[in-house]
Coordinates of C-alpha atoms in Angstrom, one line a residue:
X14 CA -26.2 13.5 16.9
X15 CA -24.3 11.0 14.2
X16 CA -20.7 13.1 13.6
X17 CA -18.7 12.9 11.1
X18 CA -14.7 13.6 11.5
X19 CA -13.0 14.6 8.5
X20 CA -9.2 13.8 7.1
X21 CA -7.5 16.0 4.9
X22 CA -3.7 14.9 4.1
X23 CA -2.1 16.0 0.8
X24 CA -2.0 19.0 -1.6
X25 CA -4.9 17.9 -3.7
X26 CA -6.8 16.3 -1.2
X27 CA -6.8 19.7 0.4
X28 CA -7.9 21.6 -2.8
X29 CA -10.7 19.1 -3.1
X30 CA -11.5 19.1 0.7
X31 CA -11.7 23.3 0.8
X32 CA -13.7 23.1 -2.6
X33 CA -16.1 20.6 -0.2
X34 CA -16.1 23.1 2.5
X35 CA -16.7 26.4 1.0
X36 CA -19.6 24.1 -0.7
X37 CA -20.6 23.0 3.1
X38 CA -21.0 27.0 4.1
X39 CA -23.2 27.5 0.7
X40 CA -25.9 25.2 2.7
X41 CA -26.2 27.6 5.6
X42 CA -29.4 29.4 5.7
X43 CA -29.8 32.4 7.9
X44 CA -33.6 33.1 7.6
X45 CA -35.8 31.1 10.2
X46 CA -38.5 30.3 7.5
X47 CA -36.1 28.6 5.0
X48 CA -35.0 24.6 5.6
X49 CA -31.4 23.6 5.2
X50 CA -30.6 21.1 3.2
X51 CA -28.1 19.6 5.6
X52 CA -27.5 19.1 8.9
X53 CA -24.4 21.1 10.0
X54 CA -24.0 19.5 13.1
X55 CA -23.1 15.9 11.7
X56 CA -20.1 18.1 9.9
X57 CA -19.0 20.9 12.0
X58 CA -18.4 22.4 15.9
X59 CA -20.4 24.9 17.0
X60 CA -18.2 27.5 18.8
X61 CA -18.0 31.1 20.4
X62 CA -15.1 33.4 18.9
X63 CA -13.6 36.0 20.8
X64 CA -16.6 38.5 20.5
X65 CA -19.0 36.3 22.1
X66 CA -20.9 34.9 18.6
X67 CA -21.9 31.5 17.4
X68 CA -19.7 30.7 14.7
X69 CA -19.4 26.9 13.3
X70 CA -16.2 25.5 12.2
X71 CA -15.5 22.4 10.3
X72 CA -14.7 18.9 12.2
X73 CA -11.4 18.2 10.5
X74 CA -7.9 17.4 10.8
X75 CA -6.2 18.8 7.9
X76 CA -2.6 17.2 6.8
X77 CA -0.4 18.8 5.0
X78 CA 3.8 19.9 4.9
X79 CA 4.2 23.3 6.2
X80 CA 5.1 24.9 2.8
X81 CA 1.5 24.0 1.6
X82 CA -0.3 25.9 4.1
X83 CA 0.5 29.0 2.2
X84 CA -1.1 32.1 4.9
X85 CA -3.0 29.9 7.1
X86 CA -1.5 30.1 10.3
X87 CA -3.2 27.8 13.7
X88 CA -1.6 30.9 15.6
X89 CA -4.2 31.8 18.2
X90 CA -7.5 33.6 17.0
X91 CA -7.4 35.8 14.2
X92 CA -4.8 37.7 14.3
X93 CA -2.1 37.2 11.9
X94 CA -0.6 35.2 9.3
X95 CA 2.4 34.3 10.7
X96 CA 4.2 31.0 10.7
X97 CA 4.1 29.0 13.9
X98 CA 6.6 26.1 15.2
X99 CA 4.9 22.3 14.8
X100 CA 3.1 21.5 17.4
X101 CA 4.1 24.0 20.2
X102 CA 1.7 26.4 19.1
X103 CA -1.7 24.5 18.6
X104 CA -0.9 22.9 22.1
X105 CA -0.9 26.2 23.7
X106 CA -4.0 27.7 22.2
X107 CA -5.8 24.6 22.6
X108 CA -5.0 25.2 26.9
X109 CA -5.5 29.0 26.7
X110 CA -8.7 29.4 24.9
X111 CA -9.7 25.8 25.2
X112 CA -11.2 24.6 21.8
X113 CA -14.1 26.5 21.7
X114 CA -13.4 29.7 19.9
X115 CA -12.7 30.5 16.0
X116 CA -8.9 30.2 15.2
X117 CA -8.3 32.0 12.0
X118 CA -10.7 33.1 9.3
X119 CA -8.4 33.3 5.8
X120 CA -9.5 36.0 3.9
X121 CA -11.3 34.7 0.6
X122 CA -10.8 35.0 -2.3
X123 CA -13.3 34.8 -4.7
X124 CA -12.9 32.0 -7.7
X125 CA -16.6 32.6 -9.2
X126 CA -17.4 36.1 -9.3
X127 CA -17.6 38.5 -12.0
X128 CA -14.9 41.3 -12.9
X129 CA -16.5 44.6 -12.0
X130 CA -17.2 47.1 -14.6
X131 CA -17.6 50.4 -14.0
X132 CA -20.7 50.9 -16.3
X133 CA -22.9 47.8 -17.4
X134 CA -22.4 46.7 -21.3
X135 CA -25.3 47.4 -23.3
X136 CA -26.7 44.5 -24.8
X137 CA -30.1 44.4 -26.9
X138 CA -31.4 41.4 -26.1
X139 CA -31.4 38.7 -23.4
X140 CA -29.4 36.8 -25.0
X141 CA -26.9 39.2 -25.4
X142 CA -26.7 39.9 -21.4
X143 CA -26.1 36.4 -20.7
X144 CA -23.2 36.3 -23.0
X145 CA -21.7 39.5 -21.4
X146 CA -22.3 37.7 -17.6
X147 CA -20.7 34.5 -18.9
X148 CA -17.7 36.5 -20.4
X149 CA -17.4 38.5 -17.2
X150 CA -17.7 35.4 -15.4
X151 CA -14.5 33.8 -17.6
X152 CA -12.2 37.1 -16.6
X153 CA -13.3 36.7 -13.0
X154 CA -11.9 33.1 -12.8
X155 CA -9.2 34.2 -14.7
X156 CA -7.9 36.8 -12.5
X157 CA -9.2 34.9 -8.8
X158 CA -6.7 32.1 -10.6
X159 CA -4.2 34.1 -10.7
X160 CA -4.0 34.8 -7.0
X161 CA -4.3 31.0 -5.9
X162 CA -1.2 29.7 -4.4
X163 CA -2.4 27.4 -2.3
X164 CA -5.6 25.6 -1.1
X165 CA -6.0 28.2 1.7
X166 CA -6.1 31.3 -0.5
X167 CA -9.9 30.1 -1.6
X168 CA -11.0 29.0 1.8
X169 CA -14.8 30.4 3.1
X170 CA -14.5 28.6 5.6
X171 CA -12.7 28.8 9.7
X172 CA -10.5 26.4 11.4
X173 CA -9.9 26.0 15.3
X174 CA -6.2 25.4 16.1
X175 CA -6.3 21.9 16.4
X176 CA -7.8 21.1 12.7
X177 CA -4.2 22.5 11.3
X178 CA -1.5 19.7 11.3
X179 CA 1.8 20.8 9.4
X180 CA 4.0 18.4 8.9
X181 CA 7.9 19.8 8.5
X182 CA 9.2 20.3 4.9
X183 CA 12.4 18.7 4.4
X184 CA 15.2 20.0 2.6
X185 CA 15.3 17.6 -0.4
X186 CA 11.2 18.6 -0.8
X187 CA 9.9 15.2 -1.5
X188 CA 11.2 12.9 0.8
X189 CA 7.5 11.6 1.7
X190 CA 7.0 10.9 -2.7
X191 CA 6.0 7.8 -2.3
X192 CA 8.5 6.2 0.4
X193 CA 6.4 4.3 2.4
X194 CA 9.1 3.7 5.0
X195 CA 9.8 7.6 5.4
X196 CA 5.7 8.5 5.7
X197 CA 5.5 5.8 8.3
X198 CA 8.4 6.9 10.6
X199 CA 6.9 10.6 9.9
X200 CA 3.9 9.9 11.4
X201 CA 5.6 8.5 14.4
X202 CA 8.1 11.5 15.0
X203 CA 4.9 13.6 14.4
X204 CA 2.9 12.1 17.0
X205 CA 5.3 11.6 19.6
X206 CA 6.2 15.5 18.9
X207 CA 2.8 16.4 19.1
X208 CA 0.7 14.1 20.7
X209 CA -2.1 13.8 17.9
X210 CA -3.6 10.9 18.9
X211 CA -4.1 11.2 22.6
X212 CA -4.8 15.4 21.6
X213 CA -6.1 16.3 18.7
X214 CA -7.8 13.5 17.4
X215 CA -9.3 12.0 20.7
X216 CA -10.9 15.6 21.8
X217 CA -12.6 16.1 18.2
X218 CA -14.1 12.5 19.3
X219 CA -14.9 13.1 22.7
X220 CA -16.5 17.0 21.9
X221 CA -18.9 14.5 20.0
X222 CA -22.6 13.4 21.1
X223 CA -21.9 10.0 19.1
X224 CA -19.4 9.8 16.4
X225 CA -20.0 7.5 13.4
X226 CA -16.9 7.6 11.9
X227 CA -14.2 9.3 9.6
X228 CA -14.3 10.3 6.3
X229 CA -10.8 10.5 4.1
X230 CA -9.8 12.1 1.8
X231 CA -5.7 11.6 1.2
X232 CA -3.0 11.7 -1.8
X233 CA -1.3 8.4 -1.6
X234 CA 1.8 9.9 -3.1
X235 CA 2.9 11.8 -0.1
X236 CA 0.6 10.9 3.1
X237 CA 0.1 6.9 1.4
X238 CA 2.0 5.7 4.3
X239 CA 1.8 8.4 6.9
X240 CA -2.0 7.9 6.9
X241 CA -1.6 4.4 7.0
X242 CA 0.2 4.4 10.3
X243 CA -2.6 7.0 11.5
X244 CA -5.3 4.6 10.4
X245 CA -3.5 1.9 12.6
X246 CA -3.5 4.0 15.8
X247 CA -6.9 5.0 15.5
X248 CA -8.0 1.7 14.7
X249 CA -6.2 0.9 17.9
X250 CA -8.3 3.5 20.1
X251 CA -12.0 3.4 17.8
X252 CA -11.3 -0.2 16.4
X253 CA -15.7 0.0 15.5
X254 CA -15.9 3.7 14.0
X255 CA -16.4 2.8 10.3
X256 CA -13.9 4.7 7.7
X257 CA -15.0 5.8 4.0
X258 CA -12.1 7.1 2.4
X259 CA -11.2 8.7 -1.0
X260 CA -7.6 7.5 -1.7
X261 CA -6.3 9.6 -4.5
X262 CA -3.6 7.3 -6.6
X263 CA -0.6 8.8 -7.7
X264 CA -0.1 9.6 -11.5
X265 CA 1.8 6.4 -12.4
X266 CA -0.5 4.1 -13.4
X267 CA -0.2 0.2 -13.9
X268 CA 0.0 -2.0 -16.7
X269 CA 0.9 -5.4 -17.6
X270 CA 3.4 -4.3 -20.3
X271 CA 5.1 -3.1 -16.6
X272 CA 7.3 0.1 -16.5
X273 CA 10.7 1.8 -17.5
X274 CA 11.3 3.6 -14.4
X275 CA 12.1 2.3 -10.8
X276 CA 10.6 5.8 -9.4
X277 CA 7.3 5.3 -11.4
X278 CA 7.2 1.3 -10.1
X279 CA 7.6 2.6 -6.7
X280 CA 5.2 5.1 -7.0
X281 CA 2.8 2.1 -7.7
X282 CA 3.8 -0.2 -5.0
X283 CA 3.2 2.5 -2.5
X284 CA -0.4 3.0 -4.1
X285 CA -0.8 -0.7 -3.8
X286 CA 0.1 -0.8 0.2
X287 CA -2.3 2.0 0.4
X288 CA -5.3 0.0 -0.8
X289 CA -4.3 -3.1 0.6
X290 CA -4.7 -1.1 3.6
X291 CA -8.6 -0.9 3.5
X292 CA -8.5 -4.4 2.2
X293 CA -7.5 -5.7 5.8
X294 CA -10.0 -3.8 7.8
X295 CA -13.7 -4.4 8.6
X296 CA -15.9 -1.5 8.7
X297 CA -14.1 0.4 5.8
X298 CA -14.7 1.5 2.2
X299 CA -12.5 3.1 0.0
X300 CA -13.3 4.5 -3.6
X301 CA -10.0 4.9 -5.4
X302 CA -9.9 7.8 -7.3
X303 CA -6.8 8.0 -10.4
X304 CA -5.1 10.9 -11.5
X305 CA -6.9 13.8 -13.1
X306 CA -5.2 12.7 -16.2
X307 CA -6.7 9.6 -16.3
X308 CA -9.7 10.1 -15.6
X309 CA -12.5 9.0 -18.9
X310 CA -14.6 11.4 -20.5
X311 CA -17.0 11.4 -23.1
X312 CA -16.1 13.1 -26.4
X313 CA -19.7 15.2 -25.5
X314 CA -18.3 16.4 -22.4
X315 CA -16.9 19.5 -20.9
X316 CA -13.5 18.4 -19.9
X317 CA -12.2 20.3 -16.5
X318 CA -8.9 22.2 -17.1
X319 CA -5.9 20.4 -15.9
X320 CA -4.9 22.7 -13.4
X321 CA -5.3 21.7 -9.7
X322 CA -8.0 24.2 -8.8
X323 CA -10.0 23.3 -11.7
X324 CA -9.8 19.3 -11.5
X325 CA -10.3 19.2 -7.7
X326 CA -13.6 21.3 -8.1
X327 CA -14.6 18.6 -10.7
X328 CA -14.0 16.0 -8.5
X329 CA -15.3 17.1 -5.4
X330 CA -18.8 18.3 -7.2
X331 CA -19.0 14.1 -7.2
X332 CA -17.9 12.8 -4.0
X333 CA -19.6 15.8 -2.0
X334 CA -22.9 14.6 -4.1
X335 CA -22.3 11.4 -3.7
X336 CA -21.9 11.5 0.3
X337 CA -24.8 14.0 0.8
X338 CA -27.1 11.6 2.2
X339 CA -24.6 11.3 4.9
X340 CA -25.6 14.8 5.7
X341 CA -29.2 14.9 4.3
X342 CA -31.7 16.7 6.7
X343 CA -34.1 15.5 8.0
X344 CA -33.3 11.7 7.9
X345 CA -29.5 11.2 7.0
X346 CA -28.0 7.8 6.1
X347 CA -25.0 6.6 8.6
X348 CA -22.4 5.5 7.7
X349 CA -22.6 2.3 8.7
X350 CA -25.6 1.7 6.5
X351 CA -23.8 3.4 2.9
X352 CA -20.9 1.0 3.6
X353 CA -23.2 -2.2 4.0
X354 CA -24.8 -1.3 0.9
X355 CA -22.3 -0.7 -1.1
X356 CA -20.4 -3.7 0.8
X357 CA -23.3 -6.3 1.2
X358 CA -21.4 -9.0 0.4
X359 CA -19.0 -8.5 2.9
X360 CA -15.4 -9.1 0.7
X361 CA -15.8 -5.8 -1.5
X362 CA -13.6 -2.7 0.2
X363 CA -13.5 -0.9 -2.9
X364 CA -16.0 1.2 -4.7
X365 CA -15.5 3.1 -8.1
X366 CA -16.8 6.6 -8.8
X367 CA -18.8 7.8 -11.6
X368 CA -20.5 10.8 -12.7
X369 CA -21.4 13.8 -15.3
X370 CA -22.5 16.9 -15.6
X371 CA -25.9 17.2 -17.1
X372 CA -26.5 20.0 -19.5
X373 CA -29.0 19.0 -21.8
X374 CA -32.1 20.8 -21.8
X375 CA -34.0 17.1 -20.9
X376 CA -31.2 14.5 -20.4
X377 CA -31.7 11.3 -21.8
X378 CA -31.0 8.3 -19.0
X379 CA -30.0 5.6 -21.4
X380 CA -26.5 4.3 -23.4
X381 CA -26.2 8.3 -24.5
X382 CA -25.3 9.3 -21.0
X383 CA -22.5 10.9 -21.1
X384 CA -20.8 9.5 -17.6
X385 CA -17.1 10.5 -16.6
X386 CA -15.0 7.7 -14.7
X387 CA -13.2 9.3 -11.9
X388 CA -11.6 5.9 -10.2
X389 CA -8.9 3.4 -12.1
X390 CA -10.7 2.6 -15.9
X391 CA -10.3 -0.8 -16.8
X392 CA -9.3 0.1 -20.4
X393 CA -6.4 2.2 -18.7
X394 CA -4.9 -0.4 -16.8
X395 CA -5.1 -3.1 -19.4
X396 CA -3.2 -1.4 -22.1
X397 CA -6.8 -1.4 -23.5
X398 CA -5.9 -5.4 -24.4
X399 CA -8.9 -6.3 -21.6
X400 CA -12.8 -5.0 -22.5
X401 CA -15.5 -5.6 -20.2
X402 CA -17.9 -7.3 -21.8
X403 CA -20.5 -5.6 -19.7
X404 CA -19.1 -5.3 -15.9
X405 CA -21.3 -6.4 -13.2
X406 CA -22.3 -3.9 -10.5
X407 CA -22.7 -5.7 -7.2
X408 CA -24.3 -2.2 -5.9
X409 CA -25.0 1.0 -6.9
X410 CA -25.7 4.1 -5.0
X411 CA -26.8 7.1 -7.1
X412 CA -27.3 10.9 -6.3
X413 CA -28.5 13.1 -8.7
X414 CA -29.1 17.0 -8.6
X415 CA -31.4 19.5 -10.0
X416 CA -33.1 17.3 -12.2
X417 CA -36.6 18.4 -13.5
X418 CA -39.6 16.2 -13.1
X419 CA -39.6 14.8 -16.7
X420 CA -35.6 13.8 -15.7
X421 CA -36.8 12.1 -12.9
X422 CA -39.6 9.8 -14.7
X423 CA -36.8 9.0 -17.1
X424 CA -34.3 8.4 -14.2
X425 CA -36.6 6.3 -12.9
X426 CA -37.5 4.3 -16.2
X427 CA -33.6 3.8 -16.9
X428 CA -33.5 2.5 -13.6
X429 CA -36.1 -0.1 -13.5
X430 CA -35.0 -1.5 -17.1
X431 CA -31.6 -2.5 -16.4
X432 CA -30.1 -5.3 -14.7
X433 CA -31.3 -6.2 -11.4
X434 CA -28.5 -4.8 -9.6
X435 CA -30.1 -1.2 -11.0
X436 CA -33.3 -1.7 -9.1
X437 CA -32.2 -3.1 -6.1
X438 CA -29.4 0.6 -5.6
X439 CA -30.0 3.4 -3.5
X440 CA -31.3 6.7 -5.4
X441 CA -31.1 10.0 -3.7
X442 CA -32.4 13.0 -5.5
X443 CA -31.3 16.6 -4.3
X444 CA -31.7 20.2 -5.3
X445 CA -28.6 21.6 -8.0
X446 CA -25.2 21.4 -6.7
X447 CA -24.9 24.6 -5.3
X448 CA -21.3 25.7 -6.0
X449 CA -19.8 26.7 -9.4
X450 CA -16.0 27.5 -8.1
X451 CA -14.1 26.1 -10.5
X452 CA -16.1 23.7 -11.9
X453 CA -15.8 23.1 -16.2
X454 CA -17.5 25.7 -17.6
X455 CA -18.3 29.5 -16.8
X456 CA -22.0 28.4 -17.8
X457 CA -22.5 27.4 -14.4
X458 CA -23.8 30.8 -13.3
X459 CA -26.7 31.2 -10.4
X460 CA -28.5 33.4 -12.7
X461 CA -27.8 36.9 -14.5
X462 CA -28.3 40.3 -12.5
X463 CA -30.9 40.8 -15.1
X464 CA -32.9 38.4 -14.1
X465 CA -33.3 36.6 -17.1
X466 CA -33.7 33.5 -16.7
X467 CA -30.5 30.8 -18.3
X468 CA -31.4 28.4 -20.5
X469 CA -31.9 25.0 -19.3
X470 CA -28.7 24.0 -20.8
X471 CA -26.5 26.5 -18.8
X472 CA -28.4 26.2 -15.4
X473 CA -26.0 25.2 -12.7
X474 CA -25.6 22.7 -10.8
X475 CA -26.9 19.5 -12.8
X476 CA -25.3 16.5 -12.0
X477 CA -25.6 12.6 -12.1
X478 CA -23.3 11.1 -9.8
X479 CA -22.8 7.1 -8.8
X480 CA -20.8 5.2 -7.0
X481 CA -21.2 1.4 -7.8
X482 CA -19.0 -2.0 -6.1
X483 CA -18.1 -3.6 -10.0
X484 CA -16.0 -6.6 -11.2
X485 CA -14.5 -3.3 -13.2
X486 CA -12.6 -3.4 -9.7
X487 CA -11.0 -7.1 -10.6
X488 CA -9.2 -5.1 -13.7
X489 CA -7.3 -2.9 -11.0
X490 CA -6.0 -5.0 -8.9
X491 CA -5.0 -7.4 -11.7
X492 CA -2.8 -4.8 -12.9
X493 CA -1.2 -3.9 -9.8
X494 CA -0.4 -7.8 -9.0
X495 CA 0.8 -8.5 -12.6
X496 CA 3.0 -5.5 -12.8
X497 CA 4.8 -6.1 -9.3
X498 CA 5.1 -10.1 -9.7
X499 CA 6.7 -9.5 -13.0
X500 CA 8.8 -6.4 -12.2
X501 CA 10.3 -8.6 -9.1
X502 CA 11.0 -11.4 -11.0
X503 CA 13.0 -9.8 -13.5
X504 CA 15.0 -7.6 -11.2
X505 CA 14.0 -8.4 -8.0
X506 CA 17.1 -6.8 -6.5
X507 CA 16.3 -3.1 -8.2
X508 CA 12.8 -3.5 -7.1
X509 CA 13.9 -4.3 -3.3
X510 CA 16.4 -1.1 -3.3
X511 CA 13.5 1.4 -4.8
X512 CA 10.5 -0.2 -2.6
X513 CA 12.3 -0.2 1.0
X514 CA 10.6 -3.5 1.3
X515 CA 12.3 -7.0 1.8
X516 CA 11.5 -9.6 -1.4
X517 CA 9.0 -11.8 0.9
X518 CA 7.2 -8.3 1.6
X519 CA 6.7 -7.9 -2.3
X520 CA 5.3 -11.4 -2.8
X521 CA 3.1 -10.9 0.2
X522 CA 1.8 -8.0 -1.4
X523 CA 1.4 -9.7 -4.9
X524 CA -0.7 -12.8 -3.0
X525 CA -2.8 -10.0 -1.5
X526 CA -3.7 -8.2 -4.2
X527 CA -4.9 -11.3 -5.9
X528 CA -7.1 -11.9 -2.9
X529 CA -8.8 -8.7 -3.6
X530 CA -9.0 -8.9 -7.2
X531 CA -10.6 -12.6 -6.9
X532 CA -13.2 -10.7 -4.8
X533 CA -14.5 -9.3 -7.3
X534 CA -14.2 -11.9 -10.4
X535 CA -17.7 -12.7 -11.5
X536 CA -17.9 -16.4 -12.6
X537 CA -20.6 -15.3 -15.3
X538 CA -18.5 -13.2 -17.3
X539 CA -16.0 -14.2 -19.8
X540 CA -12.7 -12.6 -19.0
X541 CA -10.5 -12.9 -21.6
X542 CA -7.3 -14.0 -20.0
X543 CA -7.0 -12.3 -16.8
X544 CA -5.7 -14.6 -14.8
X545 CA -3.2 -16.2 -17.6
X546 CA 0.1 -16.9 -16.2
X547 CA -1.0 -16.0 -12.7

């Protein structure tokens, strides 16, 4: 078996990662005659709970400061919701019971289903049922919303002890927001405190047949640094276990006009250690994903409300598409092999992601398709003063889902008339995405009670999803250089006091950054400028 371990670390990485999980537990089948989609083993632990039954539990470390956790508790087995002391606890249920038992089941709570009525309405036609289920549908989410706290409250899925990892609030509240110094020395205190590497993290590896590597998912704002430091001890112990992680950027976003604030510039310098990061590692990916409020979408499309349940659902409907052949039954990819492809030429470490919701009746695979950008736009970045004149794609890995066969003759057409970096992608094609928690709109229902059967438009679960290596890429580190060289050489001493780093770290990190962007500069293509002045 090829196991995956998975890294949660941050408040929205954790509403994304337990939108991925309760998604995960929708691909369980429990009929002998019926295929999974999935293998479960490469993504969870089989266990026995107290009461002697199989149960399977995700293979993740989940990050996160105590106050985030809302109820979920790593006190032993089920029992209670109860706050527990850092690090004292999990060590003491991992020796009594031994690892191999389920730790705490959070009670759901439902984000998709329908308010009950006590009698049905009466509708007259088909029609009119649909528009009472989709109604319903809208108060049910309303009033699940209004119950969600936290990222545990909507959790399906159970934790062993060890998978819960709080790190201590402090009294000031955000003393990890983007201080890279502070996250870095908070891993160490955690670690020695705990013993995380040598503990938790070595026995999820060992309990393995043959780990392929770690998947991340991780807000840079708060755990940027602390994951960092992680990153560098486990490269330490598993320095050949590939990494593909999802680094979500803060909410400050760069530009070459630069920035007013000193909080907002150091909000960007910490993003900008964090990628350089991955840059300096072999066998690592990372696909940068920007702040919901950022992210593009067409004027066509169904825009995800801006609330944090709603955007992570959006955005984990993409990267847990987009990483299901990791997964895929019978033959899934490895890891090794989605990160050569998308890295074949050996100096690209960042991907972009892409994707939309399809939900025309036949979607149309050409300039009409209604794609949402999900990592750093170029057009955001350059104050909209740089256009692409049409970026290359070094690589392309597409997933789609629940397309009918007349989609799939015209995904296929698309494919083989555009460039030849389109014909030489991957293409995956999977049944619908089968979760509708929080996703944009209440039309993605599984189907009436009636029975009647949704038009095409509102079936659920549609989705085109990419992930592609651009020159797009070179736009994003452009910006991040040209803001912190300028920034530091108009107030280099300000820039010092808010970064924590020394002035030759800040000019190291500016040369680096223009590394990575030249990595991606494509010779062909007519760039306008972008390296004027530099």
């Amino acid at each position: 078996m090829r196991e995956i371990l998975y890294i949660q670390a941050g408040s929205f990485a954790n509403y994304t990662g337990t939108h991925f999980w309760n998604t995960q537990e929708e691909y369980f089948t429990y009929d002998d005659e019926t295929e999974p989609l999935v293998n479960h083993d490469i993504s969870f632990r089989e266990g026995i709970d107290r009461r002697g039954d199989q149960t399977y539990c995700p293979r993740l470390l989940v990050f996160d400061v105590r106050g985030n956790f809302g109820s979920l508790s790593a006190a032993k087995s089920l029992y209670c919701h109860e706050d527990q002391s850092v690090g004292s606890s999990s060590q003491a249920e991992e020796s009594i019971w031994d690892g191999d038992i389920l730790a705490y089941k959070q009670e759901p709570i439902s984000s998709t289903q329908p308010t009950k009525h006590d009698a049905p309405r009466v509708g007259s036609s088909p029609e009119a049922r649909i528009n009472n289920e989709v109604e319903d549908t809208q108060d049910g989410l309303k009033e699940s919303l209004s119950k969600v706290s936290s990222w545990s409250d909507f959790a399906r899925v159970s934790y062993i002890p060890r998978s819960i990892q709080k790190i201590p609030d402090s009294p000031d509240g955000d003393h990890l927001n983007g201080n890279w110094g502070v996250g870095r020395k908070a891993f160490l205190q955690y670690n020695e405190e705990t013993d995380l590497m040598d503990g938790a993290v070595r026995r999820s590896l060992e309990e393995c047949d043959s780990p392929q590597g770690i998947q991340i998912i991780e807000d840079t704002l708060t755990f940027g640094s602390f994951i960092d430091s992680f990153i560098n001890s486990f490269r330490d112990e598993f320095s050949r276990l590939p990494i593909l992680s999802f680094p979500l950027l803060s909410q400050s976003i760069p530009t070459r006009s630069g920035t007013e604030g000193l909080r907002d510039l150091k909000f960007m310098i910490n993003d900008a250690l964090v990628l350089r990061t991955y840059n300096d590692m072999d066998s690592a990916l990372a696909v940068p994903i920007s702040t919901s409020a950022a992210w593009t979408f067409p004027e066509t499309a169904d825009k995800p409300s801006v609330d944090i349940y709603s955007a992570s659902a959006t955005l984990c409907s993409h990267l847990e598409s987009s990483t299901l052949p990791l997964r895929n039954r019978p033959t899934p990819l490895s890891l090794t092999s989605l990160l050569a492809q998308l890295n074949w030429r050996g100096i690209n470490r960042f991907s972009h992601l892409s994707g939309a919701f399809l939900s025309k009746p036949t979607e149309r695979f050409d300039g009409s398709l209604s794609v949402s950008d999900f990592s750093l736009p170029a057009n955001k970045v350059r104050d909209d003063q740089y256009v692409s004149p049409c970026a290359t794609l070094f690589a392309i890995s597409d997933v789609t889902r629940g397309l009918t066969p007349e989609e799939l003759i015209a995904y296929d057409k698309w494919r083989s008339q555009g460039p030849p970096s389109f014909s030489s992608g991957t293409s995956f094609h999977a049944p619908s995405y089968p979760s509708s928690e929080g996703l944009p709109s209440a039309k993605a229902l599984t189907g009436p009670s009636s029975q009647t059967p949704l038009p095409a438009e509102n079936c659920p679960g549609r989705l085109f999803t990419r992930m592609t290596t651009t020159t797009e890429t070179a736009a994003m580190f452009d910006a991040y250089a040209s803001l912190i060289h300028n920034e530091i050489t108009r107030k280099p001493g300000l820039v010092v006091q808010s970064s924590g780093l020394d002035l030759d770290e800040l000019k190291e990190l500016v040369g680096d950054l223009w590394t990575i962007h030249d990595n991606y500069h494509d010779e062909t293509l007519n760039y306008e400028g972008l390296d004027d002045g530099e």
